[in-house]
Short mmCIF file of C-alpha atoms in Angstrom, two decimals:
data_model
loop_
_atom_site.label_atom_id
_atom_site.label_comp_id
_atom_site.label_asym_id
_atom_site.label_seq_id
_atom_site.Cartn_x
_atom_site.Cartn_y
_atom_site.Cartn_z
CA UNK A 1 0.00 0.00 0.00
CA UNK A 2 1.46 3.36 -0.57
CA UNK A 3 0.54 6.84 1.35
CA UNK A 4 -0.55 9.59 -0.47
CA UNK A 5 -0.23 11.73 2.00
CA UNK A 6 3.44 12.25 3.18
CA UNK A 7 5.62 14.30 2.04
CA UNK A 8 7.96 13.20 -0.08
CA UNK A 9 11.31 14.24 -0.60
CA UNK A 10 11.84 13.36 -4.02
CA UNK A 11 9.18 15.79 -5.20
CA UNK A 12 10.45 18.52 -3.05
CA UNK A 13 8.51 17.97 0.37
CA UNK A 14 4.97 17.33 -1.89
CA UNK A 15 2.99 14.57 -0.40
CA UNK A 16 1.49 12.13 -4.14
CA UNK A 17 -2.20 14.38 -3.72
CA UNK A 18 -0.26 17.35 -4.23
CA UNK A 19 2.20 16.66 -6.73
CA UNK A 20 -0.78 14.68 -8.87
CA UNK A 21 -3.48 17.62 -8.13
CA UNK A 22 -0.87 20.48 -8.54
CA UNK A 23 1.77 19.32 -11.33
CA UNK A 24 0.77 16.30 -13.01
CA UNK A 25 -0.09 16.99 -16.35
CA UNK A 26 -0.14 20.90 -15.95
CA UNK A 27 3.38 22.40 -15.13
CA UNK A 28 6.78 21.37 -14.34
CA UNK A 29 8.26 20.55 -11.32
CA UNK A 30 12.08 21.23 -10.46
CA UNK A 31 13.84 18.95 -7.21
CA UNK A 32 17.06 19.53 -6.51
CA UNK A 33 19.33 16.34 -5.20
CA UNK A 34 16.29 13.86 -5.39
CA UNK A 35 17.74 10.92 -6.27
CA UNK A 36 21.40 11.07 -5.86
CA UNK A 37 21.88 7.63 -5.45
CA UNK A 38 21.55 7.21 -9.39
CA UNK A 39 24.48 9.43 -9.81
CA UNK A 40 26.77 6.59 -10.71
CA UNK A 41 23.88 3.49 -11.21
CA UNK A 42 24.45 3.48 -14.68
CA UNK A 43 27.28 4.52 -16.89
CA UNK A 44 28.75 5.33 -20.58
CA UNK A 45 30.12 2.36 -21.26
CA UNK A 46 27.17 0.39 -20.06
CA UNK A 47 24.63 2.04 -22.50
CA UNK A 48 26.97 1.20 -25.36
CA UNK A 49 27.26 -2.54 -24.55
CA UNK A 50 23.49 -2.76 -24.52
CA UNK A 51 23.74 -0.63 -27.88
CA UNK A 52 25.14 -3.30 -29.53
CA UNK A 53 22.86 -6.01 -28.50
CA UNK A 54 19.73 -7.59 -30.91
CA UNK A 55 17.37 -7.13 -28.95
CA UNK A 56 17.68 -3.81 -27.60
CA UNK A 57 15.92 -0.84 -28.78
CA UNK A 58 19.34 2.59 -29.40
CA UNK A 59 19.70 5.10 -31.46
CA UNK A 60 22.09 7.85 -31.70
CA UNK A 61 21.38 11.45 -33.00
CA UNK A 62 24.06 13.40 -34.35
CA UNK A 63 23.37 17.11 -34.44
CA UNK A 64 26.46 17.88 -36.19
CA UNK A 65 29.03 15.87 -38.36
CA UNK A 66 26.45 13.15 -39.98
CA UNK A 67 25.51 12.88 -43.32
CA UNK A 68 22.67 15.95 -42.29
CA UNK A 69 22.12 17.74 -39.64
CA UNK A 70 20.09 16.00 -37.06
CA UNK A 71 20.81 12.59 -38.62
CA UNK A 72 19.11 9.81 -36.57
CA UNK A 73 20.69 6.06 -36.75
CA UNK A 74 19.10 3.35 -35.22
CA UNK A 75 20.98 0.36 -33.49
CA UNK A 76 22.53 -2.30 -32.98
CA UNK A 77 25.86 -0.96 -33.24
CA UNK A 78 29.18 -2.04 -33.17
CA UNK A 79 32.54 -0.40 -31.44
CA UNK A 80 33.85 0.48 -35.43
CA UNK A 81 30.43 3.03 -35.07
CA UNK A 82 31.20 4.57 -31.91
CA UNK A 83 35.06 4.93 -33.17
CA UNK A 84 33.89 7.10 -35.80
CA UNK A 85 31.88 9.50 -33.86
CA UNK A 86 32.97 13.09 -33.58
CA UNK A 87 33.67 14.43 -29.92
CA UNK A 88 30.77 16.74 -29.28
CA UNK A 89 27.03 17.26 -30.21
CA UNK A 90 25.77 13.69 -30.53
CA UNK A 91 23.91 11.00 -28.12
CA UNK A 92 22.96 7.84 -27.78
CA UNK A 93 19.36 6.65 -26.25
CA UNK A 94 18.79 3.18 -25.08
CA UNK A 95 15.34 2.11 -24.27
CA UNK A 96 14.27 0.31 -21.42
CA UNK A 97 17.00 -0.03 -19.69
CA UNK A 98 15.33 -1.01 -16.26
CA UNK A 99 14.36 -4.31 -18.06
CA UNK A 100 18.18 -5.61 -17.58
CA UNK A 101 19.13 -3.89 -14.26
CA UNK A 102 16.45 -5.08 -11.40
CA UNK A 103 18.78 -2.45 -9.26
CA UNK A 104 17.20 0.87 -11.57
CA UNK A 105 13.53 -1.00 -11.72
CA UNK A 106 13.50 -0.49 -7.66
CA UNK A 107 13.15 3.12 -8.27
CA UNK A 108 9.75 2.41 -9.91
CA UNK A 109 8.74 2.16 -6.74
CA UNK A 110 8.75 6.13 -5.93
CA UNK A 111 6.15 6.36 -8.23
CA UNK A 112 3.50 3.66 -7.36
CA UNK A 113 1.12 6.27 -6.87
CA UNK A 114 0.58 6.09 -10.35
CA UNK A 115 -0.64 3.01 -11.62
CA UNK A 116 1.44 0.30 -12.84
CA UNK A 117 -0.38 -0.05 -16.35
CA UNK A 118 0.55 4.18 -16.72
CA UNK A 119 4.50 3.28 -16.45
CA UNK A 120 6.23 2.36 -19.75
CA UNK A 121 10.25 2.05 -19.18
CA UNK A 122 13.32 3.86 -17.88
CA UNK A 123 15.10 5.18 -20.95
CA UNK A 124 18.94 6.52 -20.69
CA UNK A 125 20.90 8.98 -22.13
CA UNK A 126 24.42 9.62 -22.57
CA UNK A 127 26.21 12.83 -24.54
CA UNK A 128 29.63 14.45 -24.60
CA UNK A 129 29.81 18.08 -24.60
CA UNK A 130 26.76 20.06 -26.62
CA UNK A 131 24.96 16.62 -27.23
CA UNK A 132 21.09 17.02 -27.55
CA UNK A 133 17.72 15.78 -29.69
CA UNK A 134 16.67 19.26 -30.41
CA UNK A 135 14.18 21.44 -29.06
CA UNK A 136 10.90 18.96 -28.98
CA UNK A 137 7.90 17.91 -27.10
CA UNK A 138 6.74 14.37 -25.74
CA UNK A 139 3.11 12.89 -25.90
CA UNK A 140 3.81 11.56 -22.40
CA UNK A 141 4.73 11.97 -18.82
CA UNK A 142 8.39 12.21 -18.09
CA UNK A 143 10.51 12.93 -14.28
CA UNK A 144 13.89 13.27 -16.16
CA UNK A 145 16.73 12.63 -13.73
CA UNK A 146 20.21 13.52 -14.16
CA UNK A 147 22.92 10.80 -13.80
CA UNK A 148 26.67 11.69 -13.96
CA UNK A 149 27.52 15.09 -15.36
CA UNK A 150 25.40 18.01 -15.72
CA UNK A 151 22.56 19.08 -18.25
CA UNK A 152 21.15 22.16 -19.00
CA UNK A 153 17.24 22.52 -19.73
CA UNK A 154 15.19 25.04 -21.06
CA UNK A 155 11.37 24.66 -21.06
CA UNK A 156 9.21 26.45 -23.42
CA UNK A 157 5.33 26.67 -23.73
CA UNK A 158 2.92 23.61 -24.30
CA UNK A 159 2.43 22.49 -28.37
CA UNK A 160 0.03 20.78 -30.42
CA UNK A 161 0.01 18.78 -33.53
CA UNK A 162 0.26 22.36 -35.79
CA UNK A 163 3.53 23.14 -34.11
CA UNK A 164 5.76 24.21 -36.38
CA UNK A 165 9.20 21.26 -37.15
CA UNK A 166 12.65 21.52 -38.55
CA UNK A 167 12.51 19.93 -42.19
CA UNK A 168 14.90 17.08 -43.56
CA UNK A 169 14.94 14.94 -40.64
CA UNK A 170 13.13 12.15 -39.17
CA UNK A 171 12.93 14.00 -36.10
CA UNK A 172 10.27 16.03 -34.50
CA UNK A 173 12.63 18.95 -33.90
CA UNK A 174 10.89 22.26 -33.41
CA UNK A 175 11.72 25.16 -35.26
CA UNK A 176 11.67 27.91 -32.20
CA UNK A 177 10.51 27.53 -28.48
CA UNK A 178 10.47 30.66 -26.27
CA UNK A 179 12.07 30.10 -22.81
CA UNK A 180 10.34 30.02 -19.80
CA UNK A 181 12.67 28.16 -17.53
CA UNK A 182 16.58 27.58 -17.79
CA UNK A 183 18.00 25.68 -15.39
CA UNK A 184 20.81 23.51 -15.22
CA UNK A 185 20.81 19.69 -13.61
CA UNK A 186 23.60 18.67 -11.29
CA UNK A 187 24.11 14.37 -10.41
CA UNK A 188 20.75 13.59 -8.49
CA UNK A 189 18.20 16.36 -9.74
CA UNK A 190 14.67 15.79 -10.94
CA UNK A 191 12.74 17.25 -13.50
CA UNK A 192 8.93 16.74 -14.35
CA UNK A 193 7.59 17.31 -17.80
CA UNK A 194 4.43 17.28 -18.58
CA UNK A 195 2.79 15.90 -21.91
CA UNK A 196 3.36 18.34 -24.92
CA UNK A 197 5.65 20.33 -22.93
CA UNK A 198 8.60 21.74 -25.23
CA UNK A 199 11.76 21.05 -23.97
CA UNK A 200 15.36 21.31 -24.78
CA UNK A 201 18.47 19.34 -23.15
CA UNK A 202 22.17 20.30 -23.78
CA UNK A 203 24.42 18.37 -22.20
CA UNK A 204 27.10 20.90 -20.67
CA UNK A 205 29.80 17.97 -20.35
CA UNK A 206 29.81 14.01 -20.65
CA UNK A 207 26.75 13.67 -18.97
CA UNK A 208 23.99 10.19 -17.88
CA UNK A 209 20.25 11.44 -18.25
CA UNK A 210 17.29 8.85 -16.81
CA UNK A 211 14.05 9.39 -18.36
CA UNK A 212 11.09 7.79 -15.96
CA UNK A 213 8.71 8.05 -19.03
CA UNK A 214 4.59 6.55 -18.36
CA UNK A 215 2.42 5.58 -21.21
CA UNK A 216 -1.03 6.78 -22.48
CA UNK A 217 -2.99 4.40 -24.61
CA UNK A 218 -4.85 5.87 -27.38
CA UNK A 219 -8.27 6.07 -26.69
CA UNK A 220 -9.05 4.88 -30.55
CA UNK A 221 -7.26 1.78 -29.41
CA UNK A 222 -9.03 1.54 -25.97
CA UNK A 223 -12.46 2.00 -27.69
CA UNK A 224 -11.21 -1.12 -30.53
CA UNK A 225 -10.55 -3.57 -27.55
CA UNK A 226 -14.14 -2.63 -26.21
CA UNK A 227 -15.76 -3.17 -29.63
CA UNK A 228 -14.43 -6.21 -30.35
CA UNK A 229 -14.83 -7.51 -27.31
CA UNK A 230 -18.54 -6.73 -26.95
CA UNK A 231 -18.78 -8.15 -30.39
CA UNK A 232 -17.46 -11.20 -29.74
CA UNK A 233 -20.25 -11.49 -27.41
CA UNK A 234 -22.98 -10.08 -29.15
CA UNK A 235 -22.76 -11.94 -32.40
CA UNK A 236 -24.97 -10.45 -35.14
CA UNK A 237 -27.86 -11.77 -33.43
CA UNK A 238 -28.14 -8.49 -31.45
CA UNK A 239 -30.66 -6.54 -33.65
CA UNK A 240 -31.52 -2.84 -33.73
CA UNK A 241 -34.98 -2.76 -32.04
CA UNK A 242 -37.79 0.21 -32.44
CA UNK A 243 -41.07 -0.99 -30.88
CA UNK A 244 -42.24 2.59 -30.83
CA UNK A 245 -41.48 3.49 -34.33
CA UNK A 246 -43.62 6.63 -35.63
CA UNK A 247 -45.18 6.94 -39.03
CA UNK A 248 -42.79 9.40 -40.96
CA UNK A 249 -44.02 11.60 -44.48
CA UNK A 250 -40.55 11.53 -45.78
CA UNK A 251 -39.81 7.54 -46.90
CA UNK A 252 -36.01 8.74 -47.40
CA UNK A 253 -35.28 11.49 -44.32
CA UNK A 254 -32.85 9.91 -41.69
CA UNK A 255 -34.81 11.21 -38.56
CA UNK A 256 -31.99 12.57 -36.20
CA UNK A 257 -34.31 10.80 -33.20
CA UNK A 258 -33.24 7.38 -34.98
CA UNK A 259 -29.93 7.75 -34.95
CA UNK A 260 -30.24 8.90 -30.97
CA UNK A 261 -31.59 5.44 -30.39
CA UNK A 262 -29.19 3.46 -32.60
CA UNK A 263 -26.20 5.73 -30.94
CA UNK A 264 -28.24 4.69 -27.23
CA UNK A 265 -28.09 1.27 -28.21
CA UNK A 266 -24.56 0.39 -29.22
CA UNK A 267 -23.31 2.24 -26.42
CA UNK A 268 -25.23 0.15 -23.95
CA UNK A 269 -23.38 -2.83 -25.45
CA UNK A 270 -20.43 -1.16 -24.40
CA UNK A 271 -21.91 -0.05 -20.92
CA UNK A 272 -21.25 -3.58 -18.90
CA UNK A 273 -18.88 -3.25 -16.00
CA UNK A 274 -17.79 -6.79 -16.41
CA UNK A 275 -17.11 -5.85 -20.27
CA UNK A 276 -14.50 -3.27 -19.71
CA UNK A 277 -13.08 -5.83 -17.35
CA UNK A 278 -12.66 -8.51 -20.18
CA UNK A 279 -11.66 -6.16 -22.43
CA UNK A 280 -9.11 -3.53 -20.86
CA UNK A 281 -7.30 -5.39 -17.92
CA UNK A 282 -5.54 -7.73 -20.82
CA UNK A 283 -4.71 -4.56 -22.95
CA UNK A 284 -3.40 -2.77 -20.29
CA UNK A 285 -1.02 -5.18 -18.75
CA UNK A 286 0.48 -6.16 -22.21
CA UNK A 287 4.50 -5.66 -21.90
CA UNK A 288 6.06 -3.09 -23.76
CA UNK A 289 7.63 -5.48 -26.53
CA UNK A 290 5.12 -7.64 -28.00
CA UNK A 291 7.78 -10.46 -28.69
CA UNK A 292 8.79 -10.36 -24.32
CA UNK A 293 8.95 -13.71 -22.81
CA UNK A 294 10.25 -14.03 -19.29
CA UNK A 295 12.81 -16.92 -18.49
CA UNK A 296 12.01 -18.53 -15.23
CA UNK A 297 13.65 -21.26 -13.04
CA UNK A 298 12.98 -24.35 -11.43
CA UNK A 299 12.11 -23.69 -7.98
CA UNK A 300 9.91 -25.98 -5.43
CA UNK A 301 7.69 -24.02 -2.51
CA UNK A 302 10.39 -25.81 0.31
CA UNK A 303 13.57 -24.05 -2.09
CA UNK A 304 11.96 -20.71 -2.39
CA UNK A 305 11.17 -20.48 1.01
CA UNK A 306 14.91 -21.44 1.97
CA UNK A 307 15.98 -18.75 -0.48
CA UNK A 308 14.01 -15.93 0.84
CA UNK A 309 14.64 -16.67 4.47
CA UNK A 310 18.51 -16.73 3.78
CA UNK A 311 17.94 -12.94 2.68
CA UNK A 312 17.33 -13.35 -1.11
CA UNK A 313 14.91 -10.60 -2.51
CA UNK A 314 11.94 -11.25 -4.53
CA UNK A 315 11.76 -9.35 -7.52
CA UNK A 316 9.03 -8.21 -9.89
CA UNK A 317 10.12 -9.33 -13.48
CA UNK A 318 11.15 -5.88 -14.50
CA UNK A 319 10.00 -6.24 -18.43
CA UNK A 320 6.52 -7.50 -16.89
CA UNK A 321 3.65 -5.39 -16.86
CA UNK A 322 0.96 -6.71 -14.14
CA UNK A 323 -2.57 -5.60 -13.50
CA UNK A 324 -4.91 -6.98 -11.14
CA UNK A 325 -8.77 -6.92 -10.79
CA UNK A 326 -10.49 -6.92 -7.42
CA UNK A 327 -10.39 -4.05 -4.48
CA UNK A 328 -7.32 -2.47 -3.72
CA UNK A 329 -4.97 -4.87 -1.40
CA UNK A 330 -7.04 -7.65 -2.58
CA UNK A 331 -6.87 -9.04 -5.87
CA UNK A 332 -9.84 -11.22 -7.59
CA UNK A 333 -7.69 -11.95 -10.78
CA UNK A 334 -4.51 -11.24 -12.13
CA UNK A 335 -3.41 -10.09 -15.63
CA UNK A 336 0.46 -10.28 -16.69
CA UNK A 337 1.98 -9.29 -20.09
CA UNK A 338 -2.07 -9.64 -21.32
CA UNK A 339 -2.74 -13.18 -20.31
CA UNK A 340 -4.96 -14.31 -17.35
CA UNK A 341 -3.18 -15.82 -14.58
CA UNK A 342 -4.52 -18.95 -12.72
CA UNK A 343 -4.90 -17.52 -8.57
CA UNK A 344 -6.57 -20.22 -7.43
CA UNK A 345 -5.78 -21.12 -4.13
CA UNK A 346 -3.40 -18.13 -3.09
CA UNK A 347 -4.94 -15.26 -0.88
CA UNK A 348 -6.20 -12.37 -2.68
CA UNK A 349 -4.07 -10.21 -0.57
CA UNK A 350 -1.20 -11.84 -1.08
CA UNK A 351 -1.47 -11.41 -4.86
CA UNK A 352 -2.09 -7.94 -4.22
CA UNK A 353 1.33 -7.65 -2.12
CA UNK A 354 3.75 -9.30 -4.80
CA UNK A 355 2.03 -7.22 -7.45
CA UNK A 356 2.07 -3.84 -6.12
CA UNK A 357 5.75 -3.95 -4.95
CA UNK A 358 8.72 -4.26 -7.19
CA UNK A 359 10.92 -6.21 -4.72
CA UNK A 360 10.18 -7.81 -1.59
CA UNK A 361 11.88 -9.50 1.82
CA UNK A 362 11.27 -12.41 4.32
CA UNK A 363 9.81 -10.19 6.48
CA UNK A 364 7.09 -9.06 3.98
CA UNK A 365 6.33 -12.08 2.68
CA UNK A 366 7.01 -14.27 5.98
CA UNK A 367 3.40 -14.19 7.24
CA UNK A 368 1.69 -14.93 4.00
CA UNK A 369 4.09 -17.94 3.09
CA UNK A 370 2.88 -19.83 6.22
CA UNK A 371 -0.06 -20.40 3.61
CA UNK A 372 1.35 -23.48 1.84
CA UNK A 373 -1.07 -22.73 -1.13
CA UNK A 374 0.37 -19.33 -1.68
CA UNK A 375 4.04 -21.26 -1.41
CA UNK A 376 3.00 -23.39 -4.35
CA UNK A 377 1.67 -20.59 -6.43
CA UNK A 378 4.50 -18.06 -5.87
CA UNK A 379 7.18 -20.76 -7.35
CA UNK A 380 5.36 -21.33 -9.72
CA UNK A 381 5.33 -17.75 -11.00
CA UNK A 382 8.78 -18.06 -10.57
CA UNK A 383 9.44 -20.75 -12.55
CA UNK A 384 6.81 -18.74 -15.13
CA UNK A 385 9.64 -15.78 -14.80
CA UNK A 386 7.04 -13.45 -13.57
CA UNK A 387 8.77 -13.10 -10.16
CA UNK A 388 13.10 -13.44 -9.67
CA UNK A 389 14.88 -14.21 -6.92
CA UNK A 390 17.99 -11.64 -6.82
CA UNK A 391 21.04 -12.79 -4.55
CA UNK A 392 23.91 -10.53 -2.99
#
């Protein structure tokens, strides 16, 4: 369970009802020295490793010195790439990064006031000297925080799809922004952006940027997961119906009134509580790649609970998404990576516990694995890859 109402020191001494009531969404938000332990988490050379590997979503922007300005090149890479890179005014971006350290995914955690199915993935930055991607604006929440180095960012005014963008380049780089905040980010400081929010990132040396970026589904592609699924139960044996049709003059005129009660009637096929349910708790805890799937472990109930009594932490598979259905603390079924997962015989509150909290301890956990039903079902969500066990 998290409280909403202490302050919290990462968002300057705002308790989550303030920050979410004052800032979310509708202006920036500036903490100095918030989180300094990610100062030296992650480093240069560990963003170009994970550059170079398959599976890994990089790309590097090169402002100056490519075959155009603001050329864009997207990975995997190789070390004869980064050789040939100039010294100043490009960087590289590697996605998701908190899928492959279970250390950065703990800082989730800070932010579990927001629901799980809002977060999408830690992304990280690294530049030399005068390395940006242009003056631009995001569709989505973002708490940049600043690694090693230092950053400078100036904010400008919010934008909308008319906003006017640099030509020749894949990028969404806008032509002008006026300034209405300059500020420059030492090791530790926090920045909120809201959606469609210009801003504009220079690094002022080699510098690490985290971006804690959250996700908003289209609500086209909300509304297609509720049609189809209220068609697959409907059939096309669900007729219009107008019992108190009225003679009309006009054979051919579309009466307005009509289309009220065809609108009225669709809609209530949409209108089922146990619909949106069906429907939106799969969508909403699919993973962020579509091809994701977690590598588990043998483990027996007597094993795991050796394990976690010897001081190994349970860990939420970071590249997981989970959802769960029910009250809150108490879950009634459980979505992960959009599949159903069997609960049967484990507490409800129990599921609730391991799904709401990125990592856990034997002292959490001690209580509810006296229950030798939610022993079974916990390894085997480990041995599903949902769940990790992480050793010193």
């Amino acid at each position: 369970m998290t409280a909403t109402n202490i302050p919290l020191s990462y968002l300057g001494g705002l308790t989550a009802d303030e920050f979410l009531r004052d800032y979310w969404q509708k202006k920036p938000l500036l903490v100095r020295n918030a989180f300094p332990e990610l100062a030296m988490m992650v480093g240069k050379e560990d963003l170009l490793e994970l550059g170079q590997e398959d599976s890994i979503e990089a790309r590097i922007i090169l402002e100056k010195d490519g075959k155009k300005p603001w050329e864009l090149r997207k990975g995997p890479f190789n070390s004869k790439v980064y050789k040939t890179l100039p010294k100043t005014h490009w960087t590289i971006l590697v996605q998701a990064v908190d899928h492959y350290f279970p250390e950065l995914a703990i800082f989730w955690q800070n932010f579990s006031f927001i629901p799980s199915w809002r977060t999408d993935d830690i992304m990280i930055s690294y530049a030399p000297v005068g390395g940006s991607v242009g003056k631009h604006f995001d569709q989505y929440d973002v708490f940049l925080v600043q690694g090693s180095g230092q950053r400078r960012w100036q904010l400008g005014e919010f934008c909308d799809k008319n906003a006017a963008l640099v030509a020749n380049t894949s990028l969404r780089i806008l032509q002008d922004m006026p300034v209405t905040f300059d500020e420059v980010l030492n090791a530790g400081d926090l920045l909120y952006v809201p959606p469609k929010l210009a801003h504009y990132g220079v690094a002022q040396n080699e510098c690490i940027t985290y971006s804690f970026g959250f996700r908003a589904p289209s609500l086209s592609h909300v509304l297609e997961q509720l049609v189809d699924t209220a068609l697959a139960h409907t059939g096309s044996e669900n007729l219009y119906q107008d019992k108190d049709l009225q003679a009309q003059t006009h054979h051919a005129w579309l009466n307005p009134a009509h289309l009220q009660q065809l609108q009225t009637q669709v809609l209530a096929l949409l209108n089922q509580p146990t619909l949106l349910t069906e429907a939106l708790a799969p969508f909403l805890s699919e993973a962020k790649y579509d091809d994701y799937e977690p590598a588990g472990e043998a483990m027996t109930p007597i094993t795991l609970v050796k394990k976690l009594e010897s001081g190994v932490v349970l860990c939420r598979d970071p590249a997981s998404r989970f959802v769960y259905v029910g009250e809150a603390g108490s879950a009634h079924a459980l979505y992960i990576n959009g599949e159903s997962v069997d609960i049967d015989g484990a507490e409800s509150t129990f599921i609730a516990l391991v799904a709401d909290n990125r990592q856990l301890t034997w002292p959490a956990l001690q209580h509810h694995l006296a229950n030798t039903a939610n022993q079974t079902w916990l390894s085997q969500q480990v041995e599903a890859g949902y769940w990790l066990l992480l050793e010193d």
